[in-house]
Every structure is written in C-alpha cells, then in structure tokens.
Short mmCIF file of N, CA, C and O in Angstrom, two decimals:
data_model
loop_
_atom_site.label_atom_id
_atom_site.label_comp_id
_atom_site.label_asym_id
_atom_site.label_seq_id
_atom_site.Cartn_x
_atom_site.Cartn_y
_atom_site.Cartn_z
N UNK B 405 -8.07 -63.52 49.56
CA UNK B 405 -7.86 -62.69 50.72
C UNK B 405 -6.64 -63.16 51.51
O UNK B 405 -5.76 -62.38 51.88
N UNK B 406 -6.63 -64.39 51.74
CA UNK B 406 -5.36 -65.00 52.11
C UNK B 406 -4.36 -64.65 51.77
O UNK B 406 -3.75 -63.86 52.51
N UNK B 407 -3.83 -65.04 50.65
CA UNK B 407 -2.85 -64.32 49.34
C UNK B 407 -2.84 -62.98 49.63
O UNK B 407 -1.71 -62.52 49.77
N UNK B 408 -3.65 -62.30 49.75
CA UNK B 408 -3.29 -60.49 49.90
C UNK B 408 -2.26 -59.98 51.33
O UNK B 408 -1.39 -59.13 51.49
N UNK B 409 -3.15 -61.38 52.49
CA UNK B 409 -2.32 -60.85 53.73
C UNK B 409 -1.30 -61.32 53.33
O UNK B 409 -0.80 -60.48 52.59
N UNK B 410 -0.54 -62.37 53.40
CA UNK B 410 0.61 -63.20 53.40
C UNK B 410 1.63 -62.03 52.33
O UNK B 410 2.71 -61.57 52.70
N UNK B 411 1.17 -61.83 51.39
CA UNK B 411 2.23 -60.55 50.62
C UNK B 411 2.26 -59.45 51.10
O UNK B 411 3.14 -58.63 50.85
N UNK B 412 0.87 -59.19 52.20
CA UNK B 412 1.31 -57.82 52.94
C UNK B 412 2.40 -58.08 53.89
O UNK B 412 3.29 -57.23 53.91
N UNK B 413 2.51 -59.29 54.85
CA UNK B 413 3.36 -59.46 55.44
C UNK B 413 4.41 -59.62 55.24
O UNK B 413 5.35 -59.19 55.90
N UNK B 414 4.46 -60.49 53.93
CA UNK B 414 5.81 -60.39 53.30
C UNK B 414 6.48 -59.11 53.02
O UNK B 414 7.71 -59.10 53.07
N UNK B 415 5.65 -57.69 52.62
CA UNK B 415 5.82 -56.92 52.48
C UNK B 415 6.56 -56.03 53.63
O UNK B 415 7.55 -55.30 53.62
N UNK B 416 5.76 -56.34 54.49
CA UNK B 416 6.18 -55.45 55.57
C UNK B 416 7.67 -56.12 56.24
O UNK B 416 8.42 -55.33 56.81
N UNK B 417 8.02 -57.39 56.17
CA UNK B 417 9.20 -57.82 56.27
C UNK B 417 10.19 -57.47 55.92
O UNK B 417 11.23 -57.24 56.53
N UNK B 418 9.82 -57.39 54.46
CA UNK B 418 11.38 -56.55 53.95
C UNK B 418 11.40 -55.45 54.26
O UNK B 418 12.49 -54.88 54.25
N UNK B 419 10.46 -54.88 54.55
CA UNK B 419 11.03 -53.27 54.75
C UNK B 419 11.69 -53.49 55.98
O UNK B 419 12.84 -53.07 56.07
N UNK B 420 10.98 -54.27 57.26
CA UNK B 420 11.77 -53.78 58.18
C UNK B 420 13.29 -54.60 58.14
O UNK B 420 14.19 -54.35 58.94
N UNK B 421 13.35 -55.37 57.35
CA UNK B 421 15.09 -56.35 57.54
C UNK B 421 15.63 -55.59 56.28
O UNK B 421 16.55 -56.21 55.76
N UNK B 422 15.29 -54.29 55.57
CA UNK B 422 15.99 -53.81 54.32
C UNK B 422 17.19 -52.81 55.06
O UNK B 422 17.17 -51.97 55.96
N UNK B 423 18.10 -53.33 54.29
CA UNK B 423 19.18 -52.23 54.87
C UNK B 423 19.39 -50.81 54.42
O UNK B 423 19.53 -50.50 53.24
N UNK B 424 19.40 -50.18 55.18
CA UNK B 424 19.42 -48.94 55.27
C UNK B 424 20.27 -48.11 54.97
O UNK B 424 21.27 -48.24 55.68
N UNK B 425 20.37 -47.12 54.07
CA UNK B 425 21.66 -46.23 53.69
C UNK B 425 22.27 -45.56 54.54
O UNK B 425 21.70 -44.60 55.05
N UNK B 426 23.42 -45.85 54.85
CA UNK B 426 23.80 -44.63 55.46
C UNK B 426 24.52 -43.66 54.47
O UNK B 426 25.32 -44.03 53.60
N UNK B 427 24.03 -41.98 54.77
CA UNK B 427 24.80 -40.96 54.62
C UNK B 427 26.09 -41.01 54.60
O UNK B 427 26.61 -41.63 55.52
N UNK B 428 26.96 -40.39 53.60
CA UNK B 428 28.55 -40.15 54.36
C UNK B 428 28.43 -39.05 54.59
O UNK B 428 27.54 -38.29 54.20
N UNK B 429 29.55 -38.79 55.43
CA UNK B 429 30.01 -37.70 56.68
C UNK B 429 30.58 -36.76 54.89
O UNK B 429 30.67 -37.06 53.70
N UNK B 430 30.80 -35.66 55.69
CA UNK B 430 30.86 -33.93 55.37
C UNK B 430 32.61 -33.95 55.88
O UNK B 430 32.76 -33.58 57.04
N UNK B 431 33.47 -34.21 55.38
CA UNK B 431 34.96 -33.26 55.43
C UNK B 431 35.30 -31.73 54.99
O UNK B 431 35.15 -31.22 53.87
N UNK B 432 35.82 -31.12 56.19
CA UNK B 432 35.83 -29.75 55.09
C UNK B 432 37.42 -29.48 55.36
O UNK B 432 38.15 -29.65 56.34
N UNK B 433 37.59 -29.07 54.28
CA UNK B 433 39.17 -28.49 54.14
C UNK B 433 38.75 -26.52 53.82
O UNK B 433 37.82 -26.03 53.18
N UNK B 434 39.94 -25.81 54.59
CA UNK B 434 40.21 -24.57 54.21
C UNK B 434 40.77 -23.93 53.69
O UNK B 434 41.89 -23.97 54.20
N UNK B 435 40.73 -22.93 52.52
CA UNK B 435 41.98 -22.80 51.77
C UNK B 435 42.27 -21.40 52.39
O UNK B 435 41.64 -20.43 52.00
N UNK B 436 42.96 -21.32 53.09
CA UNK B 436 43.27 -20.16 53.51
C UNK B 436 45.03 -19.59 53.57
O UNK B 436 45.88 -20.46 53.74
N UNK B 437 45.43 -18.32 53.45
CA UNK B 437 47.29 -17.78 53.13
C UNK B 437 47.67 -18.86 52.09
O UNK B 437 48.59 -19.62 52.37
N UNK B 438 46.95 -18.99 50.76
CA UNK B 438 47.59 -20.17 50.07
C UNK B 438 48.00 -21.33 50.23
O UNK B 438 48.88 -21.83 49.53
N UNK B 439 47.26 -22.06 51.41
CA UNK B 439 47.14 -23.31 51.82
C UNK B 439 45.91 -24.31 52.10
O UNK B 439 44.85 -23.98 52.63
N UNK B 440 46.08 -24.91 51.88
CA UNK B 440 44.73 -26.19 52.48
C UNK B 440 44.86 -27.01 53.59
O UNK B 440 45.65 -27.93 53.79
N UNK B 441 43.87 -26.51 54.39
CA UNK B 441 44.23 -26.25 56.06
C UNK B 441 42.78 -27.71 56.04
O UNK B 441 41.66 -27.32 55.71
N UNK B 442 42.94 -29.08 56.37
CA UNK B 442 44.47 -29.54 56.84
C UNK B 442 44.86 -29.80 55.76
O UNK B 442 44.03 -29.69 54.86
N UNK B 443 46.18 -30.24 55.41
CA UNK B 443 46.88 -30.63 54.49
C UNK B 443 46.85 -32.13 54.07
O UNK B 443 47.20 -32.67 53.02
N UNK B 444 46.39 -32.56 55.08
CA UNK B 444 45.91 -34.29 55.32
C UNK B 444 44.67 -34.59 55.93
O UNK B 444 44.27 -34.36 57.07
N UNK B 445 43.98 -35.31 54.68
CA UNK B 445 42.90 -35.71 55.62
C UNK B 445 42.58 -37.01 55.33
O UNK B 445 43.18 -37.64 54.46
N UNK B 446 41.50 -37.57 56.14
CA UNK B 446 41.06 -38.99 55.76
C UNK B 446 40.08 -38.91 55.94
O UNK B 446 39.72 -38.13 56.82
N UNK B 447 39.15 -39.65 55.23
CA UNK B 447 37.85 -39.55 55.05
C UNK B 447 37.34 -41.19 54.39
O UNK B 447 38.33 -41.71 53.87
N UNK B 448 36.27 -41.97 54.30
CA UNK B 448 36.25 -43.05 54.00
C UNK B 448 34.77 -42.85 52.17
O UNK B 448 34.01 -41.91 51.92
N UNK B 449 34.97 -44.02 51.46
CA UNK B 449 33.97 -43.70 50.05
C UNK B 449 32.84 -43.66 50.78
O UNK B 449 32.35 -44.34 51.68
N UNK B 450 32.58 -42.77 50.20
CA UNK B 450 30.97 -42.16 49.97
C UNK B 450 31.09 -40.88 50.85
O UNK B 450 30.13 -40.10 50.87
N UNK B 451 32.10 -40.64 51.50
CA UNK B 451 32.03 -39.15 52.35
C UNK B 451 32.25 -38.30 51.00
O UNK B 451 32.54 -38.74 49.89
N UNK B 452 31.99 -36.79 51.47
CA UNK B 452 31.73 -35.70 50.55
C UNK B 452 33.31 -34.84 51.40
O UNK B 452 33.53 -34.54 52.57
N UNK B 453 33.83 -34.76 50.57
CA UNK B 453 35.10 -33.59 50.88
C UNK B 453 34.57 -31.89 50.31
O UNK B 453 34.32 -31.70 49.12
N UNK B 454 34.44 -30.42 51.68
CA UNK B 454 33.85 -29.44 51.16
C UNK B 454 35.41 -28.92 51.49
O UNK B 454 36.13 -29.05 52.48
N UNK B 455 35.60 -28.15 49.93
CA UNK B 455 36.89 -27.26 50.39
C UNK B 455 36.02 -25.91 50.58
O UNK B 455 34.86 -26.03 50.21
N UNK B 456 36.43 -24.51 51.13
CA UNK B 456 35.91 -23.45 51.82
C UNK B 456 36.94 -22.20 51.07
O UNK B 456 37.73 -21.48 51.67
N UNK B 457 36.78 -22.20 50.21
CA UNK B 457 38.02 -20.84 49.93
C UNK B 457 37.83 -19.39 50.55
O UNK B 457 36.97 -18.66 50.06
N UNK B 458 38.55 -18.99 51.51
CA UNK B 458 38.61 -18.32 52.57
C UNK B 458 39.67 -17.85 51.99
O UNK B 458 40.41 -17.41 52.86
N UNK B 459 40.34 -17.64 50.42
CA UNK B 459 41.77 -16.78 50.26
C UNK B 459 41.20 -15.94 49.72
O UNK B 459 39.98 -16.04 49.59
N UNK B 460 41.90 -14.78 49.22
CA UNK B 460 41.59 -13.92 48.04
C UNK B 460 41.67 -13.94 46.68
O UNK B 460 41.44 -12.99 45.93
N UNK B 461 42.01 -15.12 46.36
CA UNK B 461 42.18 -15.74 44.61
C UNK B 461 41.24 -16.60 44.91
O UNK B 461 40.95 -16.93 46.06
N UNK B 462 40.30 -17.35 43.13
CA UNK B 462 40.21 -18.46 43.19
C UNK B 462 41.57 -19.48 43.06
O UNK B 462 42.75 -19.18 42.88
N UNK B 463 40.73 -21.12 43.26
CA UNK B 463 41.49 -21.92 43.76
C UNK B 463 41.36 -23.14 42.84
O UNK B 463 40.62 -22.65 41.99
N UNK B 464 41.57 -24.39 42.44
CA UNK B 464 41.14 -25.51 42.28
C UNK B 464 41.79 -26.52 43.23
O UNK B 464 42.81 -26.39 43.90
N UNK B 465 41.02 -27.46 43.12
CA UNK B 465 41.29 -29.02 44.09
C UNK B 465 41.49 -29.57 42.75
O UNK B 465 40.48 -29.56 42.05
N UNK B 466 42.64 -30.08 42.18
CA UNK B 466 42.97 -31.37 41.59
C UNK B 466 43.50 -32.47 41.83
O UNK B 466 44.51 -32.49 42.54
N UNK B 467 43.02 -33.59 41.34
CA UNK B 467 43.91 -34.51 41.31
C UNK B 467 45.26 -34.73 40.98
O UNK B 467 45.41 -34.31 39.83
N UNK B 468 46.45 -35.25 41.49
CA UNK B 468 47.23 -35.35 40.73
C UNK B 468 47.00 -36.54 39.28
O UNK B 468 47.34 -36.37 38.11
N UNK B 469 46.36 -37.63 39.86
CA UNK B 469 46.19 -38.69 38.50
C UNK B 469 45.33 -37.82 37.45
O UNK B 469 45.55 -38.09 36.27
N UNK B 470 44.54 -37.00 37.68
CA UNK B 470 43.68 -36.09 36.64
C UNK B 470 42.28 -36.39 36.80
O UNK B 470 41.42 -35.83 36.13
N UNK B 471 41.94 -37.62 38.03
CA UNK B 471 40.80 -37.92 38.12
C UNK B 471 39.54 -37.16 37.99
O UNK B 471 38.58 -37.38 37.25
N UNK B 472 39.78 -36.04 39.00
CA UNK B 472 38.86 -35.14 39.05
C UNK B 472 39.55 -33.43 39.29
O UNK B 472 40.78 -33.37 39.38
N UNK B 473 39.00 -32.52 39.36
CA UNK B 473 39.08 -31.52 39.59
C UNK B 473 37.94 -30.80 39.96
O UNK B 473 36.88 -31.00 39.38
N UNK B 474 38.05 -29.86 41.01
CA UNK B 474 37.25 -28.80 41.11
C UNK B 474 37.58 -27.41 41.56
O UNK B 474 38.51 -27.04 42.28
N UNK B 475 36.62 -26.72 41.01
CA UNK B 475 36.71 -25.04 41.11
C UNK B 475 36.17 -24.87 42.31
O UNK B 475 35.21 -25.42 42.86
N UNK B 476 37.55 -23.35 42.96
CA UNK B 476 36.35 -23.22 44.23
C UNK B 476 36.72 -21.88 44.08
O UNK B 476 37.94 -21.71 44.14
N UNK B 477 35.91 -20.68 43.86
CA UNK B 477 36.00 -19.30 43.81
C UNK B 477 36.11 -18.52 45.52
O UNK B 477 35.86 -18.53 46.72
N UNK B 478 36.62 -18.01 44.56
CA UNK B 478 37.07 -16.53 46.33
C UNK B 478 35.81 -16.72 47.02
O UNK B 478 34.90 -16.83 46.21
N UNK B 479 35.45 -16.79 48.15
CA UNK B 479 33.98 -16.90 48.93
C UNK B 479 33.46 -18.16 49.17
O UNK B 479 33.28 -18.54 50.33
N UNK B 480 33.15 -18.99 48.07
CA UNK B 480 32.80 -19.65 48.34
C UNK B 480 32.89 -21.49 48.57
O UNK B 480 34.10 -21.57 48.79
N UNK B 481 32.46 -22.69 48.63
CA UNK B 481 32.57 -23.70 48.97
C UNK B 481 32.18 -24.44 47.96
O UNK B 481 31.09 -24.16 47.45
N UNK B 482 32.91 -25.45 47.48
CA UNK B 482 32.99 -26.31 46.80
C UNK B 482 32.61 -28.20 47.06
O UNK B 482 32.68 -28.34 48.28
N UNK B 483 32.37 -29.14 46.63
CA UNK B 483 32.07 -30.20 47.08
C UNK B 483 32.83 -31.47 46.14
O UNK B 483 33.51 -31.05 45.20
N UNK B 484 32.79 -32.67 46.27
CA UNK B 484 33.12 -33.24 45.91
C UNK B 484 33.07 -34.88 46.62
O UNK B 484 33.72 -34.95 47.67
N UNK B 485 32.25 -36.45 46.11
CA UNK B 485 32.04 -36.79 47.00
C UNK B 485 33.24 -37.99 46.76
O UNK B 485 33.49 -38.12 45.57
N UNK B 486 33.90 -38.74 47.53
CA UNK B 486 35.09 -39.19 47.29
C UNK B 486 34.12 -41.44 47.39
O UNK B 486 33.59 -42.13 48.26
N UNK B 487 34.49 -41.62 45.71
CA UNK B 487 34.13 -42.71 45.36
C UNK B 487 34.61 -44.15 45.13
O UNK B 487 34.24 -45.30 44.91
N UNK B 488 35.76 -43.30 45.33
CA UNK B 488 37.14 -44.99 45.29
C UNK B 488 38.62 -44.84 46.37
O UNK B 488 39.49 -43.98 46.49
N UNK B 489 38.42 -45.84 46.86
CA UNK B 489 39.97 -45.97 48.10
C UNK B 489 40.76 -45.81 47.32
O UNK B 489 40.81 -45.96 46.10
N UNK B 490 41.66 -45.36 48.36
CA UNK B 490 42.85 -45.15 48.27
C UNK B 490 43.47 -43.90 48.09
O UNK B 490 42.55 -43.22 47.64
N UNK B 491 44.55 -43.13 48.17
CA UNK B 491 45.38 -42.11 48.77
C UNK B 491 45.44 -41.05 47.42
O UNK B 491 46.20 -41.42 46.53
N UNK B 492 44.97 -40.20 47.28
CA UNK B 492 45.15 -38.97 46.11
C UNK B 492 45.79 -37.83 46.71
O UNK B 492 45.24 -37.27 47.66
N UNK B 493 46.38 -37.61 46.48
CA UNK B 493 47.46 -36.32 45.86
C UNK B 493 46.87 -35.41 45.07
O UNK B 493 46.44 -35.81 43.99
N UNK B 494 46.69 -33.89 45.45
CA UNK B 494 45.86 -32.71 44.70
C UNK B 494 46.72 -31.60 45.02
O UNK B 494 47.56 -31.38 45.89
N UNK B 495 46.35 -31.12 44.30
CA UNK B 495 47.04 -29.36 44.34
C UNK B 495 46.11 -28.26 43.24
O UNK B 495 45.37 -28.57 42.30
N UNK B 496 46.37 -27.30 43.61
CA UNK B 496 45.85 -25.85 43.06
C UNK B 496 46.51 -25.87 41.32
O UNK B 496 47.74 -25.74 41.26
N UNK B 497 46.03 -25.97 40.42
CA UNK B 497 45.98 -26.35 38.97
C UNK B 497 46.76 -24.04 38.82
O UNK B 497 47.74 -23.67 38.17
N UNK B 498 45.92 -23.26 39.57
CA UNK B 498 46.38 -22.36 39.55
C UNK B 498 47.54 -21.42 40.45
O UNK B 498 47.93 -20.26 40.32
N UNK B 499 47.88 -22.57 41.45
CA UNK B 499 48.88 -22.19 42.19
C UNK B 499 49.90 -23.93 42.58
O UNK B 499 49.83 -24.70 43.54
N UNK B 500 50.56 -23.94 41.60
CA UNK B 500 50.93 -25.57 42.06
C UNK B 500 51.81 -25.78 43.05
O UNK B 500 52.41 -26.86 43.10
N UNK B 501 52.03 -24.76 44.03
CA UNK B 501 52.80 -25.21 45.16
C UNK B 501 51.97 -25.49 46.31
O UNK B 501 52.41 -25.88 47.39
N UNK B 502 50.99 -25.34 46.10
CA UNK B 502 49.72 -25.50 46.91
C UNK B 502 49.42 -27.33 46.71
O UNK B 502 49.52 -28.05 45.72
N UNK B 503 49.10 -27.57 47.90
CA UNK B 503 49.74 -29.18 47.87
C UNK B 503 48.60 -29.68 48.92
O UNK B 503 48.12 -28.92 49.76
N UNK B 504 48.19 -31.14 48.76
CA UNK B 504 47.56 -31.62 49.89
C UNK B 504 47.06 -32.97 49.62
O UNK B 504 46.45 -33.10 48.56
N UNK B 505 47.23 -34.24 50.52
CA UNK B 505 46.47 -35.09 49.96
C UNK B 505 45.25 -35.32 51.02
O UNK B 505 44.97 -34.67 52.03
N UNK B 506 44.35 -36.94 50.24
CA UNK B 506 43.45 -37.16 50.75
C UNK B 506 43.42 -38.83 50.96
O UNK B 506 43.64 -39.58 50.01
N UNK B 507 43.21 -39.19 51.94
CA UNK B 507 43.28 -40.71 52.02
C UNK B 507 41.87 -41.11 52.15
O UNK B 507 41.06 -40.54 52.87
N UNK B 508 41.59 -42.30 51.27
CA UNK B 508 40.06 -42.17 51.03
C UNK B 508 40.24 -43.93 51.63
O UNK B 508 41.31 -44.52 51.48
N UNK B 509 39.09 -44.58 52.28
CA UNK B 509 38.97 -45.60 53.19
C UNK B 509 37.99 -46.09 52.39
O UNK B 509 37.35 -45.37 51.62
N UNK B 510 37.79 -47.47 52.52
CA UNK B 510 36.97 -48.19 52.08
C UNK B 510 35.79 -48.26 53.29
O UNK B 510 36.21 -47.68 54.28
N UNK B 511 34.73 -48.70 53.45
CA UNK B 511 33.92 -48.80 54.32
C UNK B 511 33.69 -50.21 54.79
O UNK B 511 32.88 -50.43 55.69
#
C-alpha cells in the first residue's frame, strides 16, 4: 500500500513539472492581383503559414530550394507548417514572377 501511494505521488509530480506543448501561431499570407500580400513574413518553427487565394487562378507556394510546395486553388486556403530556420524564398511554380519570402525563427 505504501509502494502504491509513493508512485501515485510520484505520478502526480510529473505531470504537474511536465512541460507543456505549446501550439504554434497561424500566419496567413494573401494571394491577391497576382501577389502575396505580405511579401515578407516571419514566423518562428513549428508556426503553420495559411496562404488564402483570393485571385482568380490557382496558385502554388514553392520553395525556391524545392523543399516543399503547395497547391492553393481559386477560393480556397492552403497550410503548411514551417519546420526548420532559416530564410526561404518561394514563388508561384505557375506564375514565376510572383515572389515572396519567409523567415522562419528558431524558438
């Protein structure tokens, strides 16, 4: 019986000294008149970047290194959650004058 409390307590210890996740924050970019409104952003790893395509074409978010890419269709919103520092460079795979980077922060 002894033994049972002492591991409950132990138990209940770690939970309360366990560290706790935090969420990352929500960035949203707009693609709107063939641009990505802002054109700069910063955001730190583990935040989620939402682009919003608000044009009348679809769009993609690429990387320039090729890391990643994503589709974001006429209407709707796209996601992407940003996993490693440091500064990326993207553009529209279907419109390449369409330009924008992202500075990603360590935490």
């Amino acid at each position: 019986m002894r033994a049972f409390r002492y591991a409950a307590a132990f138990a209940l210890l770690q939970m309360a000294t366990a560290a706790v996740a935090v969420a990352g924050d929500v960035a949203h970019v707009t693609i709107r008149d063939m641009a990505y409104v802002p054109p700069t952003l910063t955001v730190h790893v583990g935040d989620t970047v939402a682009w919003n395509n608000a044009d009348f074409v679809d769009h993609t978010a690429t990387a320039r290194d090729g890391s990643w890419e994503v589709v974001i269709a006429t209407g709707k919103t796209a996601q992407l959650v940003m996993n490693k520092a440091g500064v990326v460079e993207y553009f529209c795979r279907f419109h390449p004058n369409m330009t924008a980077k992202i500075e990603v922060l360590a935490r």
